[in-house]
PDB file of C-alpha atoms and ligand atoms in Angstrom:
ATOM      1  CA  MET Z   1     109.915 109.148  89.751  1.00  0.00           C
ATOM      2  CA  ASP Z   2     107.053 106.640  89.543  1.00  0.00           C
ATOM      3  CA  TYR Z   3     106.322 104.580  92.549  1.00  0.00           C
ATOM      4  CA  VAL Z   4     104.485 101.281  93.008  1.00  0.00           C
ATOM      5  CA  ARG Z   5     102.160 103.023  95.399  1.00  0.00           C
ATOM      6  CA  SER Z   6     101.859 106.420  96.911  1.00  0.00           C
ATOM      7  CA  ASP Z   7      99.242 105.851  99.567  1.00  0.00           C
ATOM      8  CA  ARG Z   8      99.816 108.853 101.768  1.00  0.00           C
ATOM      9  CA  GLY Z   9      96.435 110.235 102.763  1.00  0.00           C
ATOM     10  CA  SER Z  10      96.312 112.717 105.576  1.00  0.00           C
ATOM     11  CA  SER Z  11      94.397 110.299 107.757  1.00  0.00           C
ATOM     12  CA  GLY Z  12      95.475 106.805 108.575  1.00  0.00           C
ATOM     13  CA  PRO Z  13      98.982 105.321 108.876  1.00  0.00           C
ATOM     14  CA  ARG Z  14     101.830 106.732 106.796  1.00  0.00           C
ATOM     15  CA  LEU Z  15     102.823 104.143 104.256  1.00  0.00           C
ATOM     16  CA  PRO Z  16     106.271 104.234 102.653  1.00  0.00           C
ATOM     17  CA  LEU Z  17     106.613 104.732  98.932  1.00  0.00           C
ATOM     18  CA  ALA Z  18     107.976 101.714  97.141  1.00  0.00           C
ATOM     19  CA  LEU Z  19     110.242 101.590  94.115  1.00  0.00           C
ATOM     20  CA  LYS Z  20     110.251  98.405  92.137  1.00  0.00           C
ATOM     21  CA  ILE Z  21     113.481  97.180  90.530  1.00  0.00           C
ATOM     22  CA  LEU Z  22     113.794  94.040  88.439  1.00  0.00           C
ATOM     23  CA  ILE Z  23     116.838  91.778  88.522  1.00  0.00           C
ATOM     24  CA  ALA Z  24     117.071  89.961  85.165  1.00  0.00           C
ATOM     25  CA  GLY Z  25     119.644  88.081  83.100  1.00  0.00           C
ATOM     26  CA  GLY Z  26     120.208  84.639  81.746  1.00  0.00           C
ATOM     27  CA  PHE Z  27     119.847  81.251  83.369  1.00  0.00           C
ATOM     28  CA  GLY Z  28     122.243  80.982  86.330  1.00  0.00           C
ATOM     29  CA  ALA Z  29     123.594  84.513  86.009  1.00  0.00           C
ATOM     30  CA  GLY Z  30     123.226  85.127  89.785  1.00  0.00           C
ATOM     31  CA  LYS Z  31     119.838  86.813  90.076  1.00  0.00           C
ATOM     32  CA  THR Z  32     118.648  84.898  93.153  1.00  0.00           C
ATOM     33  CA  THR Z  33     122.088  85.383  94.737  1.00  0.00           C
ATOM     34  CA  LEU Z  34     121.978  89.172  94.162  1.00  0.00           C
ATOM     35  CA  VAL Z  35     118.489  89.548  95.607  1.00  0.00           C
ATOM     36  CA  SER Z  36     119.509  87.475  98.667  1.00  0.00           C
ATOM     37  CA  ALA Z  37     122.645  89.578  99.171  1.00  0.00           C
ATOM     38  CA  LEU Z  38     120.630  92.790  99.127  1.00  0.00           C
ATOM     39  CA  SER Z  39     117.445  91.936 100.885  1.00  0.00           C
ATOM     40  CA  GLU Z  40     116.962  92.922 104.506  1.00  0.00           C
ATOM     41  CA  VAL Z  41     114.172  90.413 104.887  1.00  0.00           C
ATOM     42  CA  ARG Z  42     114.546  86.737 104.252  1.00  0.00           C
ATOM     43  CA  PRO Z  43     114.019  86.768 100.490  1.00  0.00           C
ATOM     44  CA  LEU Z  44     111.050  84.957  99.028  1.00  0.00           C
ATOM     45  CA  GLN Z  45     112.493  82.400  96.626  1.00  0.00           C
ATOM     46  CA  THR Z  46     110.843  79.936  94.325  1.00  0.00           C
ATOM     47  CA  GLU Z  47     113.732  77.566  93.823  1.00  0.00           C
ATOM     48  CA  GLU Z  48     113.168  74.047  92.523  1.00  0.00           C
ATOM     49  CA  VAL Z  49     115.738  71.322  92.170  1.00  0.00           C
ATOM     50  CA  LEU Z  50     116.973  70.747  88.648  1.00  0.00           C
ATOM     51  CA  THR Z  51     116.256  67.147  87.784  1.00  0.00           C
ATOM     52  CA  SER Z  52     117.067  64.899  84.854  1.00  0.00           C
ATOM     53  CA  VAL Z  53     113.728  65.957  83.352  1.00  0.00           C
ATOM     54  CA  SER Z  54     115.171  69.341  82.485  1.00  0.00           C
ATOM     55  CA  ILE Z  55     118.160  67.883  80.579  1.00  0.00           C
ATOM     56  CA  GLY Z  56     117.918  69.195  77.039  1.00  0.00           C
ATOM     57  CA  THR Z  57     115.789  72.143  78.231  1.00  0.00           C
ATOM     58  CA  ASP Z  58     118.066  73.872  80.737  1.00  0.00           C
ATOM     59  CA  ASP Z  59     121.568  74.400  79.388  1.00  0.00           C
ATOM     60  CA  LEU Z  60     123.943  73.860  82.285  1.00  0.00           C
ATOM     61  CA  SER Z  61     127.178  74.330  80.308  1.00  0.00           C
ATOM     62  CA  GLY Z  62     129.415  76.664  82.273  1.00  0.00           C
ATOM     63  CA  VAL Z  63     127.245  76.299  85.438  1.00  0.00           C
ATOM     64  CA  GLU Z  64     127.465  72.550  85.912  1.00  0.00           C
ATOM     65  CA  ALA Z  65     127.462  72.956  89.722  1.00  0.00           C
ATOM     66  CA  LYS Z  66     123.997  74.472  89.660  1.00  0.00           C
ATOM     67  CA  THR Z  67     121.436  72.334  91.473  1.00  0.00           C
ATOM     68  CA  THR Z  68     118.356  74.554  91.615  1.00  0.00           C
ATOM     69  CA  THR Z  69     116.574  77.140  89.472  1.00  0.00           C
ATOM     70  CA  THR Z  70     114.005  79.854  90.041  1.00  0.00           C
ATOM     71  CA  VAL Z  71     110.591  78.864  88.721  1.00  0.00           C
ATOM     72  CA  ALA Z  72     108.594  82.042  89.415  1.00  0.00           C
ATOM     73  CA  MET Z  73     110.493  84.896  90.956  1.00  0.00           C
ATOM     74  CA  ASP Z  74     112.682  86.130  93.802  1.00  0.00           C
ATOM     75  CA  PHE Z  75     111.465  88.863  96.032  1.00  0.00           C
ATOM     76  CA  GLY Z  76     113.496  91.040  98.432  1.00  0.00           C
ATOM     77  CA  ARG Z  77     113.118  94.380 100.161  1.00  0.00           C
ATOM     78  CA  ILE Z  78     115.452  97.216 101.134  1.00  0.00           C
ATOM     79  CA  THR Z  79     114.400 100.081 103.404  1.00  0.00           C
ATOM     80  CA  ILE Z  80     116.031 103.351 102.401  1.00  0.00           C
ATOM     81  CA  ASN Z  81     114.242 105.411 105.093  1.00  0.00           C
ATOM     82  CA  GLU Z  82     110.840 105.511 106.717  1.00  0.00           C
ATOM     83  CA  ASP Z  83     109.354 106.994 103.560  1.00  0.00           C
ATOM     84  CA  LEU Z  84     111.004 104.858 100.915  1.00  0.00           C
ATOM     85  CA  GLN Z  85     111.417 101.163 100.280  1.00  0.00           C
ATOM     86  CA  VAL Z  86     112.914  99.320  97.314  1.00  0.00           C
ATOM     87  CA  TYR Z  87     111.286  96.077  96.249  1.00  0.00           C
ATOM     88  CA  LEU Z  88     113.498  93.737  94.251  1.00  0.00           C
ATOM     89  CA  PHE Z  89     111.959  91.245  91.883  1.00  0.00           C
ATOM     90  CA  GLY Z  90     114.271  88.598  90.432  1.00  0.00           C
ATOM     91  CA  THR Z  91     112.985  87.214  87.147  1.00  0.00           C
ATOM     92  CA  PRO Z  92     113.066  83.521  86.266  1.00  0.00           C
ATOM     93  CA  GLY Z  93     115.971  82.822  83.967  1.00  0.00           C
ATOM     94  CA  GLN Z  94     114.514  80.290  81.602  1.00  0.00           C
ATOM     95  CA  ASP Z  95     112.645  81.028  78.355  1.00  0.00           C
ATOM     96  CA  ARG Z  96     109.654  78.920  79.356  1.00  0.00           C
ATOM     97  CA  PHE Z  97     108.782  81.467  82.093  1.00  0.00           C
ATOM     98  CA  TRP Z  98     108.697  84.521  79.781  1.00  0.00           C
ATOM     99  CA  PHE Z  99     104.956  84.844  80.313  1.00  0.00           C
ATOM    100  CA  LEU Z 100     105.660  86.130  83.852  1.00  0.00           C
ATOM    101  CA  TRP Z 101     107.861  89.028  82.732  1.00  0.00           C
ATOM    102  CA  ASP Z 102     105.133  91.530  81.772  1.00  0.00           C
ATOM    103  CA  GLU Z 103     103.549  91.138  85.208  1.00  0.00           C
ATOM    104  CA  LEU Z 104     106.880  91.559  86.919  1.00  0.00           C
ATOM    105  CA  ALA Z 105     107.902  94.525  84.804  1.00  0.00           C
ATOM    106  CA  PHE Z 106     104.659  96.460  85.375  1.00  0.00           C
ATOM    107  CA  GLY Z 107     105.439  99.749  87.148  1.00  0.00           C
ATOM    108  CA  ALA Z 108     109.179  99.021  87.485  1.00  0.00           C
ATOM    109  CA  LEU Z 109     111.559 101.932  87.872  1.00  0.00           C
ATOM    110  CA  GLY Z 110     114.236 100.008  85.963  1.00  0.00           C
ATOM    111  CA  ALA Z 111     116.193  96.820  85.783  1.00  0.00           C
ATOM    112  CA  VAL Z 112     119.558  95.241  86.442  1.00  0.00           C
ATOM    113  CA  VAL Z 113     120.620  92.770  83.753  1.00  0.00           C
ATOM    114  CA  LEU Z 114     123.187  90.383  85.168  1.00  0.00           C
ATOM    115  CA  ALA Z 115     125.655  89.056  82.648  1.00  0.00           C
ATOM    116  CA  ASP Z 116     127.841  85.996  83.018  1.00  0.00           C
ATOM    117  CA  THR Z 117     130.797  86.252  80.651  1.00  0.00           C
ATOM    118  CA  ARG Z 118     130.928  82.467  80.313  1.00  0.00           C
ATOM    119  CA  ARG Z 119     127.486  82.601  78.714  1.00  0.00           C
ATOM    120  CA  LEU Z 120     127.161  86.193  77.553  1.00  0.00           C
ATOM    121  CA  ALA Z 121     124.480  85.511  74.918  1.00  0.00           C
ATOM    122  CA  ASP Z 122     122.087  84.377  77.649  1.00  0.00           C
ATOM    123  CA  CYS Z 123     121.423  87.973  78.676  1.00  0.00           C
ATOM    124  CA  PHE Z 124     120.548  89.167  75.130  1.00  0.00           C
ATOM    125  CA  PRO Z 125     116.825  88.439  75.544  1.00  0.00           C
ATOM    126  CA  SER Z 126     116.728  90.444  78.788  1.00  0.00           C
ATOM    127  CA  ILE Z 127     118.454  93.408  77.119  1.00  0.00           C
ATOM    128  CA  ASP Z 128     116.108  93.173  74.111  1.00  0.00           C
ATOM    129  CA  TYR Z 129     113.105  93.043  76.427  1.00  0.00           C
ATOM    130  CA  PHE Z 130     113.999  96.229  78.296  1.00  0.00           C
ATOM    131  CA  GLU Z 131     115.192  98.088  75.185  1.00  0.00           C
ATOM    132  CA  GLN Z 132     111.955  97.339  73.352  1.00  0.00           C
ATOM    133  CA  ARG Z 133     109.836  98.549  76.222  1.00  0.00           C
ATOM    134  CA  GLY Z 134     111.902 101.631  77.001  1.00  0.00           C
ATOM    135  CA  ILE Z 135     112.615 100.394  80.564  1.00  0.00           C
ATOM    136  CA  PRO Z 136     115.941 101.833  81.783  1.00  0.00           C
ATOM    137  CA  PHE Z 137     118.497  99.245  82.722  1.00  0.00           C
ATOM    138  CA  VAL Z 138     122.132  98.770  83.729  1.00  0.00           C
ATOM    139  CA  VAL Z 139     124.299  95.727  83.072  1.00  0.00           C
ATOM    140  CA  GLY Z 140     126.023  94.065  86.052  1.00  0.00           C
ATOM    141  CA  VAL Z 141     128.826  91.837  84.873  1.00  0.00           C
ATOM    142  CA  ASN Z 142     128.869  89.119  87.529  1.00  0.00           C
ATOM    143  CA  CYS Z 143     132.481  88.037  88.049  1.00  0.00           C
ATOM    144  CA  PHE Z 144     132.306  84.286  88.711  1.00  0.00           C
ATOM    145  CA  ASP Z 145     135.452  82.671  90.086  1.00  0.00           C
ATOM    146  CA  GLY Z 146     137.500  81.051  87.387  1.00  0.00           C
ATOM    147  CA  SER Z 147     135.628  82.736  84.564  1.00  0.00           C
ATOM    148  CA  ARG Z 148     137.762  84.464  82.075  1.00  0.00           C
ATOM    149  CA  ARG Z 149     137.811  88.199  82.862  1.00  0.00           C
ATOM    150  CA  PHE Z 150     137.047  90.498  80.003  1.00  0.00           C
ATOM    151  CA  GLY Z 151     137.503  94.259  79.938  1.00  0.00           C
ATOM    152  CA  ILE Z 152     134.268  96.155  80.435  1.00  0.00           C
ATOM    153  CA  GLU Z 153     134.558  97.690  76.994  1.00  0.00           C
ATOM    154  CA  ALA Z 154     134.944  94.281  75.355  1.00  0.00           C
ATOM    155  CA  VAL Z 155     131.764  93.141  77.053  1.00  0.00           C
ATOM    156  CA  ARG Z 156     129.952  96.320  76.028  1.00  0.00           C
ATOM    157  CA  GLN Z 157     130.906  95.673  72.419  1.00  0.00           C
ATOM    158  CA  ALA Z 158     129.831  92.055  72.587  1.00  0.00           C
ATOM    159  CA  LEU Z 159     126.453  93.085  73.984  1.00  0.00           C
ATOM    160  CA  ASP Z 160     126.160  95.920  71.395  1.00  0.00           C
ATOM    161  CA  LEU Z 161     125.010  98.260  74.190  1.00  0.00           C
ATOM    162  CA  ASP Z 162     124.145 101.903  73.821  1.00  0.00           C
ATOM    163  CA  PRO Z 163     127.052 104.007  75.129  1.00  0.00           C
ATOM    164  CA  GLU Z 164     124.865 105.566  77.851  1.00  0.00           C
ATOM    165  CA  VAL Z 165     123.849 102.241  79.406  1.00  0.00           C
ATOM    166  CA  PRO Z 166     126.035 101.875  82.533  1.00  0.00           C
ATOM    167  CA  MET Z 167     128.026  98.680  83.044  1.00  0.00           C
ATOM    168  CA  VAL Z 168     129.355  97.639  86.434  1.00  0.00           C
ATOM    169  CA  LEU Z 169     131.595  94.701  87.361  1.00  0.00           C
ATOM    170  CA  CYS Z 170     130.115  92.989  90.418  1.00  0.00           C
ATOM    171  CA  ASP Z 171     130.058  90.002  92.695  1.00  0.00           C
ATOM    172  CA  ALA Z 172     126.409  89.068  93.233  1.00  0.00           C
ATOM    173  CA  ARG Z 173     127.212  87.448  96.581  1.00  0.00           C
ATOM    174  CA  ASP Z 174     128.603  90.659  98.028  1.00  0.00           C
ATOM    175  CA  ARG Z 175     126.085  93.125  99.454  1.00  0.00           C
ATOM    176  CA  GLN Z 176     128.354  96.148  98.956  1.00  0.00           C
ATOM    177  CA  SER Z 177     129.088  95.226  95.377  1.00  0.00           C
ATOM    178  CA  ALA Z 178     125.406  94.553  94.653  1.00  0.00           C
ATOM    179  CA  LYS Z 179     124.486  97.904  96.206  1.00  0.00           C
ATOM    180  CA  LEU Z 180     126.792  99.726  93.746  1.00  0.00           C
ATOM    181  CA  VAL Z 181     124.901  98.135  90.868  1.00  0.00           C
ATOM    182  CA  LEU Z 182     121.580  99.389  92.225  1.00  0.00           C
ATOM    183  CA  ILE Z 183     123.021 102.876  92.791  1.00  0.00           C
ATOM    184  CA  SER Z 184     124.253 103.000  89.204  1.00  0.00           C
ATOM    185  CA  LEU Z 185     120.707 102.105  88.059  1.00  0.00           C
ATOM    186  CA  VAL Z 186     119.023 104.843  90.212  1.00  0.00           C
ATOM    187  CA  GLU Z 187     121.576 107.413  88.900  1.00  0.00           C
ATOM    188  CA  HIS Z 188     120.992 106.259  85.331  1.00  0.00           C
ATOM    189  CA  VAL Z 189     117.176 106.629  85.734  1.00  0.00           C
ATOM    190  CA  ALA Z 190     117.599 110.093  87.253  1.00  0.00           C
ATOM    191  CA  ARG Z 191     119.900 111.195  84.372  1.00  0.00           C
ATOM    192  CA  GLN Z 192     117.475 109.828  81.793  1.00  0.00           C
ATOM    193  CA  ARG Z 193     114.604 111.772  83.375  1.00  0.00           C
ATOM    194  CA  GLY Z 194     116.662 114.918  83.735  1.00  0.00           C
ATOM    195  CA  GLU Z 195     116.209 114.791  87.516  1.00  0.00           C
ATOM    196  CA  PRO Z 196     118.933 115.532  90.026  1.00  0.00           C
ATOM    197  CA  VAL Z 197     121.184 112.515  90.504  1.00  0.00           C
ATOM    198  CA  PRO Z 198     120.765 111.375  94.152  1.00  0.00           C
ATOM    199  CA  VAL Z 199     123.920 111.486  96.257  1.00  0.00           C
ATOM    200  CA  ALA Z 200     124.889 107.936  97.242  1.00  0.00           C
TER     201      ALA Z 200
HETATM  202  N1  LIG D 301     131.652  82.616  92.328  1.00  0.00           N
HETATM  203  C1  LIG D 301     130.468  83.203  92.241  1.00  0.00           C
HETATM  204  N2  LIG D 301     129.402  82.423  92.244  1.00  0.00           N
HETATM  205  C2  LIG D 301     128.201  83.038  92.126  1.00  0.00           C
HETATM  206  C3  LIG D 301     128.072  84.385  91.932  1.00  0.00           C
HETATM  207  N3  LIG D 301     126.753  84.697  91.799  1.00  0.00           N
HETATM  208  C4  LIG D 301     126.109  83.539  91.876  1.00  0.00           C
HETATM  209  N4  LIG D 301     126.957  82.496  92.071  1.00  0.00           N
HETATM  210  C5  LIG D 301     126.634  81.056  92.195  1.00  0.00           C
HETATM  211  O1  LIG D 301     126.073  80.716  90.928  1.00  0.00           O
HETATM  212  C6  LIG D 301     125.003  79.823  91.057  1.00  0.00           C
HETATM  213  C7  LIG D 301     123.802  80.321  90.332  1.00  0.00           C
HETATM  214  O2  LIG D 301     123.305  81.506  90.975  1.00  0.00           O
HETATM  215  P1  LIG D 301     121.764  81.841  91.099  1.00  0.00           P
HETATM  216  O3  LIG D 301     121.718  83.074  91.954  1.00  0.00           O
HETATM  217  O4  LIG D 301     120.922  80.673  91.460  1.00  0.00           O
HETATM  218  O5  LIG D 301     121.448  82.234  89.561  1.00  0.00           O
HETATM  219  P2  LIG D 301     120.046  82.657  88.955  1.00  0.00           P
HETATM  220  O6  LIG D 301     120.352  83.679  87.934  1.00  0.00           O
HETATM  221  O7  LIG D 301     119.071  83.003  90.021  1.00  0.00           O
HETATM  222  O8  LIG D 301     119.575  81.300  88.250  1.00  0.00           O
HETATM  223  P3  LIG D 301     118.154  80.924  87.621  1.00  0.00           P
HETATM  224  O9  LIG D 301     117.110  81.389  88.555  1.00  0.00           O
HETATM  225  O10 LIG D 301     118.128  79.412  87.504  1.00  0.00           O
HETATM  226  O11 LIG D 301     118.130  81.540  86.274  1.00  0.00           O
HETATM  227  C8  LIG D 301     124.809  79.659  92.580  1.00  0.00           C
HETATM  228  O12 LIG D 301     125.436  78.457  92.934  1.00  0.00           O
HETATM  229  C9  LIG D 301     125.521  80.848  93.183  1.00  0.00           C
HETATM  230  O13 LIG D 301     126.070  80.557  94.468  1.00  0.00           O
HETATM  231  C10 LIG D 301     129.253  85.189  91.958  1.00  0.00           C
HETATM  232  O14 LIG D 301     129.240  86.416  91.803  1.00  0.00           O
HETATM  233  N5  LIG D 301     130.434  84.550  92.061  1.00  0.00           N
HETATM  234 MG1  LIG D 302     117.218  82.301  90.368  1.00  0.00          MG
END
């Protein structure tokens, strides 16, 4: 697998390898929430309050209670063991921050695309982005309270996903649930590369 850095000279301190995983999806799909649930360090967030200036630009239908939005990225970290860390980068959800994506995606192992079934079409651009660049991804269907529940196969059809792309129902606020999404991504990447699938 590719790593962000593999700085392991024989002299000097041993530095852990770092895997980079992107958390993407539409505006308000739960990216910041998922990174916060998973990160062992206080996540770096770049949240700004949504003001009346963004009316007409940021579509709040379905997420009317939302008061802030990510304007650059979220960053979190998970230590797997002393040799391996996972860095999580949450992408900004709005179209006007697309210019940041190529920087964020550089060297990434893969991505989680969070889908909100109340606004499914919002995750199409993320899916297109990773498909076009050949970056492996899984889809996490974030189950918001009160949102209509759809069967996983109905969502797969609506997203027109390749059959091998894993889909996982999740609750972005729940660490255990969020971990299962990451595990499905790592297994998917291993399968794609013909490497042994790690035991969770
Ligand atoms: N009920 C429920 N609420 C959630 C869940 N995930 C996120 N939320 C709430 O949904 C709102 C939006 O979540 P964020 O994590 O800010 O979404 P985001 O994708 O980072 O949004 P942007 O950065 O603006 O694109 C917050 O108020 C969260 O508390 C979930 O799984 N269930
Ligand atoms: Mg956010």
